[in-house]
Tab-separated table of C-alpha atoms and ligand atoms in Angstrom:
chain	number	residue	atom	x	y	z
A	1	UNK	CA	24.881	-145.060	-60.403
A	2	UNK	CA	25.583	-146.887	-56.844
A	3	UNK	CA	27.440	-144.133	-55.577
A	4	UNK	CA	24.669	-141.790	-56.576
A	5	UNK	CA	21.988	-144.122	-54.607
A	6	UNK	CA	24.135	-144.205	-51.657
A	7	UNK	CA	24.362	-140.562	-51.776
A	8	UNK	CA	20.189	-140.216	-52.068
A	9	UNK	CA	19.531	-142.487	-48.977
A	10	UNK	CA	22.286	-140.911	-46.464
A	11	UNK	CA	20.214	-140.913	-43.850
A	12	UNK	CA	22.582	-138.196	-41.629
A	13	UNK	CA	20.216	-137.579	-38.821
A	14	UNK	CA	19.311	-141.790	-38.261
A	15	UNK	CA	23.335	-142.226	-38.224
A	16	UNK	CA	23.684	-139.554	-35.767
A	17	UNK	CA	20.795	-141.041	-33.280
A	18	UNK	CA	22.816	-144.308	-33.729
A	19	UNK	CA	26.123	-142.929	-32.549
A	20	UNK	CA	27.465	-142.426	-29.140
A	21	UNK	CA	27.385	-138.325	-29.570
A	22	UNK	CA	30.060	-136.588	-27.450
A	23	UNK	CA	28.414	-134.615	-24.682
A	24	UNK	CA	29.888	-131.151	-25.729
A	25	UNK	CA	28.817	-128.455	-23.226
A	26	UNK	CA	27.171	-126.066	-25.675
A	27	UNK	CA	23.940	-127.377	-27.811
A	28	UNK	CA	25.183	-128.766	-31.370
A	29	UNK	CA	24.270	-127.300	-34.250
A	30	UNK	CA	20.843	-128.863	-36.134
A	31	UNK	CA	20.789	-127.885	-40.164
A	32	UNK	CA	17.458	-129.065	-41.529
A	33	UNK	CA	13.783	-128.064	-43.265
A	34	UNK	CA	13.058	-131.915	-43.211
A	35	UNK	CA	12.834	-133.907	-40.087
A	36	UNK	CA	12.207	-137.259	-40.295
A	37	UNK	CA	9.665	-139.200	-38.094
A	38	UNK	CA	10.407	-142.659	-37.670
A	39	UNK	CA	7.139	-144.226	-38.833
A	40	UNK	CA	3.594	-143.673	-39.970
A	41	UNK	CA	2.097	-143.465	-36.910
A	42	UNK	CA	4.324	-140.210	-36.126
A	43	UNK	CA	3.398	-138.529	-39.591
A	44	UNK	CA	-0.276	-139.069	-38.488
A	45	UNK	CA	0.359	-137.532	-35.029
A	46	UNK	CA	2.393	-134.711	-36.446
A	47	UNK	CA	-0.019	-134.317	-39.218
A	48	UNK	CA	-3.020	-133.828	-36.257
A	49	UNK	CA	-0.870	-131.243	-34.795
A	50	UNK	CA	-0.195	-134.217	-31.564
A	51	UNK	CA	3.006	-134.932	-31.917
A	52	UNK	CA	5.272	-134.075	-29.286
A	53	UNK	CA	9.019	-133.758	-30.933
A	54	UNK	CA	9.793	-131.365	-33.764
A	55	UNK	CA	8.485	-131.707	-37.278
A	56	UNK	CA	9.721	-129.360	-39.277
A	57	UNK	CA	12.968	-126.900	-39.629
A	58	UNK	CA	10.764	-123.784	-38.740
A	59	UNK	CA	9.395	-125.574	-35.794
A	60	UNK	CA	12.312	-124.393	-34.044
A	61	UNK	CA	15.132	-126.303	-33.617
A	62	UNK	CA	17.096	-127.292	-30.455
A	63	UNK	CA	19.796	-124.815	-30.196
A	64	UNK	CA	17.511	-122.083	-31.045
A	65	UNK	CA	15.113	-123.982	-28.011
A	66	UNK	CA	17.988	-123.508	-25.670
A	67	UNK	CA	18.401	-119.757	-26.587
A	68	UNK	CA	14.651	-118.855	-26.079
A	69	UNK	CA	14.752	-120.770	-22.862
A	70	UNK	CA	18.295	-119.043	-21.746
A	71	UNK	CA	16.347	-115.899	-22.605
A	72	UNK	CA	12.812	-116.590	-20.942
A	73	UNK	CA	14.672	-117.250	-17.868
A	74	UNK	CA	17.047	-114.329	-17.613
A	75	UNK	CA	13.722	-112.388	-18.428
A	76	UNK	CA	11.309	-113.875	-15.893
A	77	UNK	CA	9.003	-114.148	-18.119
A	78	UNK	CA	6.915	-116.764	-19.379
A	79	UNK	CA	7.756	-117.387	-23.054
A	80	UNK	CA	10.271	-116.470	-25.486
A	81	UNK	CA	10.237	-116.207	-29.089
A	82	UNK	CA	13.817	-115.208	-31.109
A	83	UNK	CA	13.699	-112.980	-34.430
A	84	UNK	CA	15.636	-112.266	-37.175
A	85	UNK	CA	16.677	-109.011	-35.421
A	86	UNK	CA	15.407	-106.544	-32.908
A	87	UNK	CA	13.218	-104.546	-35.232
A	88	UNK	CA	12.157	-107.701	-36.556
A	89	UNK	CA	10.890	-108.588	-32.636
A	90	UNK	CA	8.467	-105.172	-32.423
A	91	UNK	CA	7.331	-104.988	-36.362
A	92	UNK	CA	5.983	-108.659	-34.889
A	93	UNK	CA	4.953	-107.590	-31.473
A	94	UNK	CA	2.499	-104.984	-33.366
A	95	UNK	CA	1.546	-107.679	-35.934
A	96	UNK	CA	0.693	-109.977	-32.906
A	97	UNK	CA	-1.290	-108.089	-30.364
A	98	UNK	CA	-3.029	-105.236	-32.685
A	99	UNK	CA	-5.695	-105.383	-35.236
A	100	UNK	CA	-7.230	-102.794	-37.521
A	101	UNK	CA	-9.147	-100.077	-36.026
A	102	UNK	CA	-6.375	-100.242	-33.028
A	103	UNK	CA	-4.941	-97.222	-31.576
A	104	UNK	CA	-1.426	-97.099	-29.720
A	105	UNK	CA	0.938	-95.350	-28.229
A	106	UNK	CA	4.759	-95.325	-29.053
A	107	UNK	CA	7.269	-92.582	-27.172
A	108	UNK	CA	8.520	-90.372	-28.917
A	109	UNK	CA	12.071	-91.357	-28.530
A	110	UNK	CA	11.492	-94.679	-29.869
A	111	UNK	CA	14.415	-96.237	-32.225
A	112	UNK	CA	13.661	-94.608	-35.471
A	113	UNK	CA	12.920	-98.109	-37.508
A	114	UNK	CA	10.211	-98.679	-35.113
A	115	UNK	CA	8.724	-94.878	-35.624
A	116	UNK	CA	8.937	-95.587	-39.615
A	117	UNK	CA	6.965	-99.127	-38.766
A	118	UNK	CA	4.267	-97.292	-36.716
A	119	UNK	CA	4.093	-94.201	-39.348
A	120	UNK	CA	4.779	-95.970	-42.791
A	121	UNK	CA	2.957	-99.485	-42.866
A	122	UNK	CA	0.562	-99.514	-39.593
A	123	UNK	CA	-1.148	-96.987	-41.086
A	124	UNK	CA	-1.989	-99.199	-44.241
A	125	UNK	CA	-3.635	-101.849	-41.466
A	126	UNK	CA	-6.119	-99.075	-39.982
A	127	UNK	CA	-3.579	-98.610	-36.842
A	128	UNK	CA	-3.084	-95.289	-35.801
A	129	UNK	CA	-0.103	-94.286	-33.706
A	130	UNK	CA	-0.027	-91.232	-31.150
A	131	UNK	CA	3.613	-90.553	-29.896
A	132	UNK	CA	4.023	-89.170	-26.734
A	133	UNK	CA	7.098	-87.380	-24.627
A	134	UNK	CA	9.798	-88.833	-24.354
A	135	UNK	CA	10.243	-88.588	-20.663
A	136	UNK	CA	6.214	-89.876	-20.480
A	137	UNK	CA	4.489	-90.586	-17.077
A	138	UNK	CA	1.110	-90.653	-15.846
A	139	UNK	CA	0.001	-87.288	-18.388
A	140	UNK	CA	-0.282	-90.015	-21.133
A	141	UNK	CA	-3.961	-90.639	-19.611
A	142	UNK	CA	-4.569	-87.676	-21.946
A	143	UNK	CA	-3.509	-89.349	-25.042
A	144	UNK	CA	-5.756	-92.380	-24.466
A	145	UNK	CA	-8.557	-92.896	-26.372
A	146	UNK	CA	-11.318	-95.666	-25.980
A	147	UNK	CA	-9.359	-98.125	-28.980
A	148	UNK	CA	-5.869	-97.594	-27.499
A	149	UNK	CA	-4.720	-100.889	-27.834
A	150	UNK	CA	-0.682	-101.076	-27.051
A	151	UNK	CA	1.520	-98.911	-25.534
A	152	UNK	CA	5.046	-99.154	-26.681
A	153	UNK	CA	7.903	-97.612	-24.752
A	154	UNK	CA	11.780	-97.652	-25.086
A	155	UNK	CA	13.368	-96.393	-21.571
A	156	UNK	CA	15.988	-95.037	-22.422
A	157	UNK	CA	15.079	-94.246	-25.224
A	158	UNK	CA	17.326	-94.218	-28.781
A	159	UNK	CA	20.194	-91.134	-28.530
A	160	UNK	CA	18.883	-88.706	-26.057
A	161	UNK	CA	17.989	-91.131	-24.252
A	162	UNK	CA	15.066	-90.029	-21.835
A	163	UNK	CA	13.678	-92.097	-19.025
A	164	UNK	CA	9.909	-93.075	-19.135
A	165	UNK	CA	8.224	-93.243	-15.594
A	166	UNK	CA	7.070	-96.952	-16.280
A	167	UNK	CA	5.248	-98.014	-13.156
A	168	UNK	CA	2.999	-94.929	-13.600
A	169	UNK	CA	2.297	-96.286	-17.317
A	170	UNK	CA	1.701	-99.451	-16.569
A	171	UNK	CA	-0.356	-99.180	-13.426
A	172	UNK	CA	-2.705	-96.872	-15.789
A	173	UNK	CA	-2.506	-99.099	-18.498
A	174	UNK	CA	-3.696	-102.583	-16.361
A	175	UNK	CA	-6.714	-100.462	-15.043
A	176	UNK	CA	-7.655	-100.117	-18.622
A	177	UNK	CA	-6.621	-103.689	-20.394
A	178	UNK	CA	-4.355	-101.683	-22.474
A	179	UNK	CA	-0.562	-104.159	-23.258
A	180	UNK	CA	2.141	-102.176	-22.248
A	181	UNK	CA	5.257	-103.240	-24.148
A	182	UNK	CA	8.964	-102.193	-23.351
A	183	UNK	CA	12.210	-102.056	-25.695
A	184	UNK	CA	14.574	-103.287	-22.986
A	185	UNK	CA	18.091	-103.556	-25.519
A	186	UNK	CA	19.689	-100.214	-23.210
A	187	UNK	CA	19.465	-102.189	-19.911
A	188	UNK	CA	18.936	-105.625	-20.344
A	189	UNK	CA	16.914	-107.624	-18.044
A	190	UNK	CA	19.992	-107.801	-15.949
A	191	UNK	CA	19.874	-103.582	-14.829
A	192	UNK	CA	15.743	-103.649	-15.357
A	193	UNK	CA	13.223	-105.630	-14.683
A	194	UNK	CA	10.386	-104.976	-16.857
A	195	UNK	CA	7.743	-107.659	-16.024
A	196	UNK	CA	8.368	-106.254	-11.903
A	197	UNK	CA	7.290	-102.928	-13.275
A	198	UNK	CA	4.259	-104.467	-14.478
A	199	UNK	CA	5.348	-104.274	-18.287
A	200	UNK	CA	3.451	-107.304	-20.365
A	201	UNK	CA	6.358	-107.901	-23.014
A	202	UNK	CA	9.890	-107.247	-22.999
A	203	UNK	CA	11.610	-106.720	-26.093
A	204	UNK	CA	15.454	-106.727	-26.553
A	205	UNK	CA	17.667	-106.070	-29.884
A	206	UNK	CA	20.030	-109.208	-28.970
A	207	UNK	CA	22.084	-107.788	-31.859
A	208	UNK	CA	23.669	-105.927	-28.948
A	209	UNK	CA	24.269	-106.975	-25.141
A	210	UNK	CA	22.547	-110.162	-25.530
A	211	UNK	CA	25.184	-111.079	-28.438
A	212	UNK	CA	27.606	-108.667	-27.578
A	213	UNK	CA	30.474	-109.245	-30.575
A	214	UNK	CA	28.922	-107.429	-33.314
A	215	UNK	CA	28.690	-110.402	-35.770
A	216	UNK	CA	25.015	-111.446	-36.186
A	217	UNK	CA	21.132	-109.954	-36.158
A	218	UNK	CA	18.851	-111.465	-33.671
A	219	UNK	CA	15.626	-110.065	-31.557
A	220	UNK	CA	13.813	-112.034	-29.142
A	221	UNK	CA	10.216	-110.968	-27.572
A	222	UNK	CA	9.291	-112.604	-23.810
A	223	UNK	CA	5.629	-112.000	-22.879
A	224	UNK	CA	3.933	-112.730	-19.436
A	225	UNK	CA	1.611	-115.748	-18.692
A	226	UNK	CA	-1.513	-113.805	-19.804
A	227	UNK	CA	-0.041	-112.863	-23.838
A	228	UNK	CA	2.270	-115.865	-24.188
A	229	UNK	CA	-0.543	-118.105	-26.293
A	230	UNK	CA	-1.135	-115.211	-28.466
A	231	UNK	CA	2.442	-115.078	-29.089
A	232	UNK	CA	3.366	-118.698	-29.114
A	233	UNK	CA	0.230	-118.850	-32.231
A	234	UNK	CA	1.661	-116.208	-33.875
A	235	UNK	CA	5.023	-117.538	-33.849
A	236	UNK	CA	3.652	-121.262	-35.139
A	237	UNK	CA	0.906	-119.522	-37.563
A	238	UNK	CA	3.551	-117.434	-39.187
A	239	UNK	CA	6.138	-120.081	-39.431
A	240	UNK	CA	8.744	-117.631	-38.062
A	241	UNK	CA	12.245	-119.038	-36.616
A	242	UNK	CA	15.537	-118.426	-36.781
A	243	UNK	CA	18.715	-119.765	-38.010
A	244	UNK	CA	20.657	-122.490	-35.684
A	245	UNK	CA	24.113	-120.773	-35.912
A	246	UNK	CA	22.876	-117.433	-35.207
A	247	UNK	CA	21.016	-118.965	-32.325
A	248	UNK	CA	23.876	-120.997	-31.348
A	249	UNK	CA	26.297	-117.923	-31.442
A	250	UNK	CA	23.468	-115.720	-29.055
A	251	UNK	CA	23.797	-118.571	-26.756
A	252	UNK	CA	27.316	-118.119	-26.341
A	253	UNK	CA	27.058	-114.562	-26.194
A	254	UNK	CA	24.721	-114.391	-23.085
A	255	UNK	CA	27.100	-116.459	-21.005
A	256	UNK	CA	29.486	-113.795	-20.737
A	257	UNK	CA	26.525	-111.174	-21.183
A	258	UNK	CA	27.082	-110.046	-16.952
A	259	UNK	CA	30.755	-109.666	-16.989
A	260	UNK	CA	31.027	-107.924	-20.086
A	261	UNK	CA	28.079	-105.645	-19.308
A	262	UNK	CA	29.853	-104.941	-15.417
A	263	UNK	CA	32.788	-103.684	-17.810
A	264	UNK	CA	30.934	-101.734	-20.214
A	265	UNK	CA	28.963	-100.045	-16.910
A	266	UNK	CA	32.327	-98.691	-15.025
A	267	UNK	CA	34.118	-98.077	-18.386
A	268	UNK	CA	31.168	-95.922	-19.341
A	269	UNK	CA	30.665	-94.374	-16.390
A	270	UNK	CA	34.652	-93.453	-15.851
A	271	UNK	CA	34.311	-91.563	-19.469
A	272	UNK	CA	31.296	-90.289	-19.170
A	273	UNK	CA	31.894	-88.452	-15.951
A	274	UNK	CA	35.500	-87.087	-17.282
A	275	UNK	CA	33.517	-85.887	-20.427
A	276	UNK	CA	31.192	-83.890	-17.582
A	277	UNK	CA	34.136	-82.148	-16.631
A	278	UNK	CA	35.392	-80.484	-19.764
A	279	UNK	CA	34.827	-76.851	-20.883
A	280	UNK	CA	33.821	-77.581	-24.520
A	281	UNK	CA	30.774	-79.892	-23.622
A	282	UNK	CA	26.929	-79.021	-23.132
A	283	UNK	CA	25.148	-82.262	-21.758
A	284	UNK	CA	26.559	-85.683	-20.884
A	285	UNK	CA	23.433	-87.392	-21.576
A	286	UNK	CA	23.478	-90.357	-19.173
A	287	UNK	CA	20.892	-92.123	-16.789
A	288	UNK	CA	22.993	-92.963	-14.193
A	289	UNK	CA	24.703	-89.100	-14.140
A	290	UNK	CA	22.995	-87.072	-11.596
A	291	UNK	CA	22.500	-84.457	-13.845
A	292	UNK	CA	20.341	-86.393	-16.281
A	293	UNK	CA	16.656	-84.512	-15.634
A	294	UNK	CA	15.364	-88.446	-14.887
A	295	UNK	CA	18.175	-89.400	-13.159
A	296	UNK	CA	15.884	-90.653	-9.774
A	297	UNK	CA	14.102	-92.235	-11.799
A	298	UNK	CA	17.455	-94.807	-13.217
A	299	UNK	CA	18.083	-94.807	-9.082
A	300	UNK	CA	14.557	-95.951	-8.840
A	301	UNK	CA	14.043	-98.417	-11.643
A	302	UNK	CA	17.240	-100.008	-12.736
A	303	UNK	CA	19.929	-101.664	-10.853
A	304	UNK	CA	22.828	-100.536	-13.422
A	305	UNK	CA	24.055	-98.632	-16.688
A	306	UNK	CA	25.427	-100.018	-19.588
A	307	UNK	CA	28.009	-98.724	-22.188
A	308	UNK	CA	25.525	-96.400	-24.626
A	309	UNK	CA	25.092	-92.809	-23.661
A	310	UNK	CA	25.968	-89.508	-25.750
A	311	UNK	CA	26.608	-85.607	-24.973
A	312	UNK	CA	26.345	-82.362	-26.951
A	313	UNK	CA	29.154	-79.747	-27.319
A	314	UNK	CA	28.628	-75.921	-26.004
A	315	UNK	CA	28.859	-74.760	-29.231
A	316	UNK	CA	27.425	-75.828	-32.204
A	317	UNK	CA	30.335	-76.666	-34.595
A	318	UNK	CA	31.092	-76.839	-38.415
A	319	UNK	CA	30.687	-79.929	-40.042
A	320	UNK	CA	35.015	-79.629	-40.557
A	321	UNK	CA	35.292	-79.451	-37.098
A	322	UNK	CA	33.376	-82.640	-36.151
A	323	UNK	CA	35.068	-84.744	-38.952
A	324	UNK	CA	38.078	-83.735	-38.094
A	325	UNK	CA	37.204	-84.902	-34.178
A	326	UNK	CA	35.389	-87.872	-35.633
A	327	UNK	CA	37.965	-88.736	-37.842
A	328	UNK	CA	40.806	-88.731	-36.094
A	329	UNK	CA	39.597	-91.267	-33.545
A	330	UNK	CA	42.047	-94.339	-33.314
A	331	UNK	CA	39.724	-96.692	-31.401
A	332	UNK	CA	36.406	-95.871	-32.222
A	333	UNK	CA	34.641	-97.609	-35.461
A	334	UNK	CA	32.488	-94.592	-37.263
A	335	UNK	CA	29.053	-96.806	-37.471
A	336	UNK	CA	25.449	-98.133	-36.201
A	337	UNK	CA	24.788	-100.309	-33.742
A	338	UNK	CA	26.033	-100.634	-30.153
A	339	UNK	CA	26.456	-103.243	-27.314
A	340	UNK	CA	29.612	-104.886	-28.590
A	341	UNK	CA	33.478	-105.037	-27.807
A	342	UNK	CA	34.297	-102.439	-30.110
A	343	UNK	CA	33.907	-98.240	-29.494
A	344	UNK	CA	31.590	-97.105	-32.018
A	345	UNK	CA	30.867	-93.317	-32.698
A	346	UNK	CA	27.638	-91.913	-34.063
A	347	UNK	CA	26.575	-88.337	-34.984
A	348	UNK	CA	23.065	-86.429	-35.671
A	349	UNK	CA	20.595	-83.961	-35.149
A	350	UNK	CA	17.299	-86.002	-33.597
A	351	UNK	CA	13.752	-84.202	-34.886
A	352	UNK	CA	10.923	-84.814	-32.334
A	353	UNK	CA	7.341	-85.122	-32.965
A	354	UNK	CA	7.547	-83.580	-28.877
A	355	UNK	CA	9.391	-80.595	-27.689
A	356	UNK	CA	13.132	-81.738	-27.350
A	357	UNK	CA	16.034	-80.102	-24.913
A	358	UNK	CA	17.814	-81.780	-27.773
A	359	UNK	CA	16.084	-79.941	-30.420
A	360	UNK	CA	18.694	-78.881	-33.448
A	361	UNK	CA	21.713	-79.985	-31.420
A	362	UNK	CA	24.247	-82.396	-32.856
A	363	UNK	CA	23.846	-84.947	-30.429
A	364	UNK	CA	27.188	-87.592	-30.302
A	365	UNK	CA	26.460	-90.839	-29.227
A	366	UNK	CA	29.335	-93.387	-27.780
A	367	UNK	CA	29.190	-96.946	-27.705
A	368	UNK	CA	31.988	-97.519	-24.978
A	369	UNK	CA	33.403	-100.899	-26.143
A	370	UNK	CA	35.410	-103.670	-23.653
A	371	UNK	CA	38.893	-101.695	-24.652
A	372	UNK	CA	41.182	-99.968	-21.914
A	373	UNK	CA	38.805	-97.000	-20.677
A	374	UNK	CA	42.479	-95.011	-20.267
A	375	UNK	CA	43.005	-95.456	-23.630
A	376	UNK	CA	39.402	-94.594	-24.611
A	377	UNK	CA	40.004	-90.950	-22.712
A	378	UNK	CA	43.233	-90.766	-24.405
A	379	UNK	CA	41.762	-91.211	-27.804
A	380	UNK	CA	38.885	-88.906	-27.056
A	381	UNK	CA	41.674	-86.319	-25.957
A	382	UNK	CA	43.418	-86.275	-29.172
A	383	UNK	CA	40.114	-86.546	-31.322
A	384	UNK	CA	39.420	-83.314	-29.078
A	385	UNK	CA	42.878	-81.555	-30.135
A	386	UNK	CA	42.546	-82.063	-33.555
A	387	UNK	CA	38.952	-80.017	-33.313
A	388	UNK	CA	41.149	-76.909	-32.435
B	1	PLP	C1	16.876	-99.498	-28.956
B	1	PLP	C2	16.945	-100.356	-30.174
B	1	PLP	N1	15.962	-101.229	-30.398
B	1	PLP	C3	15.964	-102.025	-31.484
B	1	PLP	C4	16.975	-101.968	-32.403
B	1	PLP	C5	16.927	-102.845	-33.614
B	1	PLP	O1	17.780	-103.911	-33.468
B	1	PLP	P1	18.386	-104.680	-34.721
B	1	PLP	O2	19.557	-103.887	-35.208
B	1	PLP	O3	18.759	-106.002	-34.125
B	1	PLP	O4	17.303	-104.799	-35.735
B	1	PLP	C6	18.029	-101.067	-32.215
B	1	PLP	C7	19.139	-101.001	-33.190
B	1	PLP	O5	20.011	-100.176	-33.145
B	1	PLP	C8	18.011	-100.237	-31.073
B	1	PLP	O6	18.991	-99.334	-30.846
């Protein structure tokens, strides 16, 4: 019975104010729904919604504090909220800043999840969705109408990875009120800059780059002074937050985020231009190639390349003849996802609501990981020999 008492009233978090706590250089860890005030008078503030500290485990806890403030100010931007994962940061970037009877605009190239969101549930909240080219510039003034709301964008976008002509978007969209919203995961804000482009809210999967090691789900979405209340109330309305150790292991992540992403840049690159140079392939589909069709617009906009790009083959090949290239690969993981330490190989055919140069072509897409880029080519090499 006493030991079961002493259990009830461990008081963990009063001990650990009491203590001399080491001064580790990372945030510690906070586990916790309930947080305890220290008297009556602090439940009444809290309970007026006046109380400065935090009162509850989705009110954001410190470590995941630190990671929203690491982000904010990598971003430029004026507030950061983290999600559950990236597609968790748009689906809640619509549900923020769009109400029924809203029209937007998403490109065309958009991660599929977020083309599913727009297409499959939107549409059960009275928000229609117009997609438009991939490679989009100042024709979308045709695809306004008088309720366009939003204007998603995702430059590059996912797999074929087509350039949008941002500036010319946005500058239209300010004249008109409309939020102009940019998927940012490809670059970072390190190689772009979306709030100097005059984007409103910056989105990035930190599952990849931000992370970088493959072992967690996070999203975070940084808005500019104007949207950052309607965020920060949708955030505290919906109770969203996320968990400590993922937050805690993002944090770690984006101290090594510019070194790794230097190495994933020049391994890339190195690959990407060898690939350029062999008989059996079509496109090497890559921003910072001068033979990608939006190439001056990378040398415009962005200030680097990171490790995702893909290319076609000449010929269209037998399913046998890609496994067998697939396959054989030593270093490569076969699977989704991108912006980690490991290779990763993906295959498919991409169908367009838009005309495509892409159009029925099996389109490969690399995720060049922190490994050897010799070894990477040699790899390729053999995965190549074993095709013939
Ligand atoms: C461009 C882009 N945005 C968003 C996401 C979604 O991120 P998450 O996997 O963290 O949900 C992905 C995932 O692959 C992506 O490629």
């Amino acid at each position: 019975m006493e030991r079961t008492t002493r259990l009830v009233n461990f008081d963990a978090f009063h001990q650990g104010q009491d203590m001399d706590l080491p001064r580790t250089i990372n945030p510690p860890i906070f586990r916790g729904s309930t947080v305890l005030f220290d008297n009556f008078a602090e439940l009444s503030l809290a309970n007026s919604g006046k109380y400065q500290g935090i009162t509850y485990g989705t009110d954001r806890m410190p470590t995941q504090r630190a990671f929203e403030e690491a982000v904010r100010e990598l971003e430029g931007g004026a507030l950061t909220r983290a999600f559950q994962s990236g597609i968790s940061a748009i689906i809640n970037t619509f549900l923020a800043f769009t109400k029924s009877g809203d029209h937007i605009l998403v490109c065309d190239n958009a991660y599929a999840p977020t083309v599913h969101y727009c297409t499959q549930i939107l549409t059960k909240f009275n928000i229609e969705t117009t997609f438009i080219p991939p490679a989009a510039g100042e024709e979308i003034q045709s695809y306004l109408k008088d309720n366009t709301k939003l204007i998603f964008l995702e430059s590059p976008g996912s797999n074929t990875f087509e350039l949008q002509d941002i500036p010319a978007i946005t500058t239209l969209a300010k004249k008109r009120g409309i939020i102009t919203v940019l998927d940012n995961t490809w670059a970072t804000p390190l190689y772009l800059d979306p709030f100097a482009l005059g984007i409103n809210i910056s989105i990035q999967s930190a599952t990849k780059y931000l992370t970088g090691h493959s072992d967690i789900l996070m999203g975070t979405v940084t808005t500019d002074h104007p949207h950052a209340a309607t965020l920060q109330e949708y955030y505290r309305i919906t109770e969203t937050y996320t968990a400590e150790e993922d937050c805690y292991t993002a944090l770690r992540g984006l101290r090594t985020l510019a070194l790794r992403l230097r190495q994933h840049e020049q391994s890339a690159l190195a690959i990407a231009q060898w690939l350029e140079s062999l008989p059996q392939i079509g496109n090497v589909i890559h921003p910072a190639l001068p033979s990608h069709p939006q190439h001056q617009i990378w040398q415009r906009d962005f200030s680097g390349s990171s490790g995702l790009f893909a290319f076609t083959f000449k010929e269209e090949y037998p399913a046998e003849k890609l496994a067998a290239f697939i396959d054989s690969l030593q270093l490569f993981g076969i699977g989704y996802s991108w912006g980690g330490f490991r290779s990763l190989i993906t295959a498919a055919k991409y169908n367009r609501t838009q005309t495509s140069r892409y159009a029925g072509k099996m389109v490969i897409r690399l995720n060049i990981g922190l490994e050897d880029p010799g070894d990477i080519i040699k790899d390729l090499t053999a995965g190549f020999e074993a095709m013939t």
